[in-house]
Short mmCIF file of C-alpha atoms in Angstrom, two decimals:
data_model
loop_
_atom_site.label_atom_id
_atom_site.label_comp_id
_atom_site.label_asym_id
_atom_site.label_seq_id
_atom_site.Cartn_x
_atom_site.Cartn_y
_atom_site.Cartn_z
CA ASP A 71 -5.76 -19.76 18.12
CA SER A 72 -2.56 -17.49 18.53
CA LYS A 73 -2.25 -13.89 19.18
CA GLY A 74 0.62 -12.08 17.61
CA SER A 75 2.28 -10.82 14.20
CA TYR A 76 4.89 -11.63 11.89
CA GLN A 77 6.60 -9.96 8.95
CA GLY A 78 8.97 -10.58 6.35
CA ALA A 79 11.10 -9.03 3.48
CA LEU A 80 13.22 -10.20 0.76
CA SER A 81 15.48 -7.98 -1.65
CA PHE A 82 17.05 -8.99 -4.94
CA ASN A 83 19.74 -6.96 -6.59
CA GLN A 84 21.09 -8.11 -9.60
CA ILE A 85 23.70 -6.25 -12.28
CA LEU A 86 22.38 -7.23 -15.84
CA VAL A 87 25.04 -5.83 -17.96
CA GLU A 88 28.24 -4.19 -15.87
CA GLY A 89 27.86 -0.74 -16.08
CA SER A 90 24.79 -0.31 -18.12
CA ALA A 91 21.54 -2.05 -16.48
CA ALA A 92 20.69 -2.92 -13.27
CA LEU A 93 17.59 -4.49 -11.26
CA ARG A 94 16.11 -4.12 -7.53
CA ILE A 95 12.94 -5.93 -6.82
CA THR A 96 11.87 -5.95 -2.98
CA GLY A 97 8.82 -7.45 -1.36
CA GLU A 98 7.71 -7.18 2.27
CA TYR A 99 4.38 -8.68 4.01
CA SER A 100 3.43 -7.90 7.70
CA ARG A 101 0.72 -9.62 9.39
CA SER A 102 -0.85 -9.09 13.03
CA ASP A 103 -3.55 -11.39 14.01
CA GLY A 104 -4.92 -8.48 16.14
CA TYR A 105 -5.90 -8.81 19.79
CA VAL A 106 -9.88 -8.54 19.80
CA ASP A 107 -12.31 -11.03 19.52
CA ASN A 108 -16.19 -10.46 19.17
CA THR A 109 -17.68 -13.03 20.75
CA THR A 110 -21.12 -11.70 19.85
CA LEU A 111 -20.69 -11.78 16.24
CA GLY A 112 -18.29 -14.58 16.09
CA ILE A 113 -15.27 -12.94 14.70
CA ASN A 114 -12.19 -13.62 16.02
CA ASP A 115 -9.10 -11.16 15.48
CA GLY A 116 -11.43 -8.58 14.13
CA ASP A 117 -8.75 -5.72 14.26
CA ARG A 118 -6.15 -7.76 12.49
CA THR A 119 -4.08 -5.84 10.24
CA ASP A 120 -2.46 -7.40 6.49
CA LEU A 121 0.00 -5.60 4.86
CA ASP A 122 1.53 -6.83 1.27
CA SER A 123 3.98 -4.69 -0.71
CA PHE A 124 6.19 -5.24 -3.87
CA ARG A 125 8.45 -2.43 -5.47
CA ALA A 126 11.14 -3.31 -8.61
CA LYS A 127 13.53 -0.58 -10.31
CA LEU A 128 15.02 -1.40 -13.35
CA ARG A 129 18.21 1.37 -13.95
CA ILE A 130 19.48 1.33 -17.67
CA ASN A 131 22.30 3.58 -18.84
CA PRO A 132 22.64 2.68 -22.58
CA THR A 133 25.27 5.58 -23.14
CA ASP A 134 27.52 7.77 -21.07
CA ASN A 135 24.84 10.61 -20.72
CA PHE A 136 21.47 8.87 -21.08
CA ASP A 137 20.51 6.97 -18.39
CA MET A 138 16.33 5.89 -17.67
CA ILE A 139 14.65 4.10 -14.40
CA LEU A 140 11.82 2.44 -14.91
CA SER A 141 9.80 1.60 -11.47
CA TYR A 142 6.84 0.09 -10.04
CA SER A 143 5.27 -0.46 -6.49
CA TYR A 144 2.27 -2.02 -4.97
CA GLN A 145 0.80 -2.20 -1.62
CA ASN A 146 -2.37 -3.45 -0.57
CA THR A 147 -3.51 -2.89 3.10
CA PHE A 148 -6.66 -4.41 4.81
CA GLN A 149 -7.32 -3.09 8.43
CA GLY A 150 -9.86 -4.95 10.63
CA ASP A 151 -11.63 -3.11 13.24
CA GLY A 152 -12.47 -4.78 16.61
CA ARG A 153 -15.77 -5.11 18.20
CA ILE A 154 -16.03 -6.33 21.51
CA ARG A 155 -18.69 -7.72 23.61
CA ASN A 156 -20.24 -4.82 25.86
CA ASP A 157 -20.11 -6.73 29.44
CA LEU A 158 -16.68 -7.83 29.10
CA PHE A 159 -14.64 -4.47 28.99
CA PRO A 160 -15.05 -0.90 30.51
CA PRO A 161 -17.95 1.67 28.69
CA ASP A 162 -15.01 3.70 27.13
CA ARG A 163 -13.85 0.82 25.43
CA ILE A 164 -17.57 -0.17 24.02
CA LYS A 165 -18.36 -0.53 20.36
CA GLU A 166 -22.08 -1.28 20.18
CA THR A 167 -21.96 -2.22 16.52
CA ASN A 168 -23.24 -5.49 14.55
CA LEU A 169 -20.91 -4.70 11.55
CA ASP A 170 -17.73 -5.75 10.51
CA GLU A 171 -16.22 -3.11 10.11
CA PHE A 172 -13.00 -2.82 7.71
CA GLY A 173 -10.84 -0.62 5.39
CA GLU A 174 -8.72 -1.80 2.42
CA THR A 175 -6.73 -0.15 -0.06
CA LYS A 176 -4.66 -0.98 -3.12
CA ASP A 177 -1.92 1.43 -4.40
CA GLU A 178 0.01 1.08 -7.47
CA VAL A 179 2.41 3.56 -8.94
CA TYR A 180 4.35 3.22 -11.81
CA GLY A 181 7.25 5.61 -13.03
CA LEU A 182 9.50 6.39 -15.59
CA ARG A 183 12.53 8.25 -15.26
CA LEU A 184 14.96 9.77 -18.11
CA GLY A 185 17.99 11.86 -17.95
CA TYR A 186 20.22 13.05 -20.47
CA ASP A 187 23.65 15.07 -19.72
CA PHE A 188 24.17 17.63 -22.70
CA ASN A 189 27.55 18.62 -20.67
CA PRO A 190 28.94 18.59 -17.18
CA ASN A 191 26.96 21.36 -16.24
CA LEU A 192 23.53 21.04 -18.06
CA ARG A 193 21.17 18.15 -17.83
CA LEU A 194 17.71 17.32 -18.46
CA GLU A 195 15.45 15.18 -16.46
CA SER A 196 11.95 13.65 -17.32
CA GLU A 197 9.86 12.12 -14.76
CA THR A 198 6.51 10.53 -15.65
CA THR A 199 4.46 8.90 -12.89
CA PHE A 200 1.00 7.05 -13.10
CA TYR A 201 -0.58 6.42 -9.60
CA GLN A 202 -3.75 4.43 -9.02
CA ARG A 203 -5.45 3.73 -5.79
CA GLU A 204 -8.52 1.43 -4.96
CA GLY A 205 -10.37 1.80 -1.76
CA ARG A 206 -13.31 0.18 0.36
CA ASN A 207 -14.14 1.07 3.86
CA ILE A 208 -17.12 -0.22 6.04
CA ILE A 209 -17.96 1.66 8.81
CA ASP A 210 -21.07 1.43 11.36
CA LEU A 211 -21.89 5.18 11.47
CA ASP A 212 -24.76 4.94 14.35
CA ARG A 213 -22.37 2.68 16.67
CA SER A 214 -25.58 0.89 17.19
CA SER A 215 -26.83 -3.04 16.46
CA LEU A 216 -29.46 -1.61 14.16
CA ASP A 217 -28.85 -2.91 10.45
CA ASP A 218 -29.04 0.30 9.39
CA GLY A 219 -26.87 3.36 9.51
CA PHE A 220 -23.94 1.96 8.29
CA SER A 221 -21.55 3.12 5.25
CA ASP A 222 -20.19 0.93 2.46
CA SER A 223 -17.76 3.14 0.60
CA ARG A 224 -15.65 2.78 -2.25
CA SER A 225 -13.07 4.78 -4.08
CA GLU A 226 -11.00 5.04 -7.37
CA VAL A 227 -8.25 7.32 -7.66
CA GLU A 228 -5.77 7.95 -10.94
CA SER A 229 -3.29 10.24 -11.60
CA ILE A 230 -0.77 11.17 -13.97
CA GLU A 231 2.31 13.52 -12.93
CA GLN A 232 5.06 15.10 -15.48
CA ASP A 233 7.86 16.96 -14.58
CA LEU A 234 10.45 18.42 -16.65
CA ARG A 235 13.61 19.65 -14.99
CA LEU A 236 17.21 21.55 -16.22
CA LEU A 237 19.50 21.05 -13.93
#
């Protein structure tokens, strides 16, 4: 049962068609075991944090005056909340809870950017983005060992954004 953290990242870049198309992919992860064990609930590493992310972009330039970027991004975050035994820590650090609190979010972003150069002094860009988030949080509202008084909230958010720019 080690206490610690580790992380890693990997990136990949590839020209698909010289001067016309390229791809970039990046993945990352991070893990922290946490430092708090709740011996009352039997939970080890209750305050752990996990983070995973992935990003990809594809750039295409089919002509000298037209370009396009397709993008995707994903991130998953988990954050535990450490509960501790009352008799082992100072009063200002005590959480008298019997609930395994945590928060988790998943975010996804899809993007499309189109650009067209009419001449060296006039460019039109269109950028469309779709964002989606799912989340869940469990929180002990009364901070007691009672089974009631907690919140288990879930949320979902979706949004679309469209920008047009003359440059």
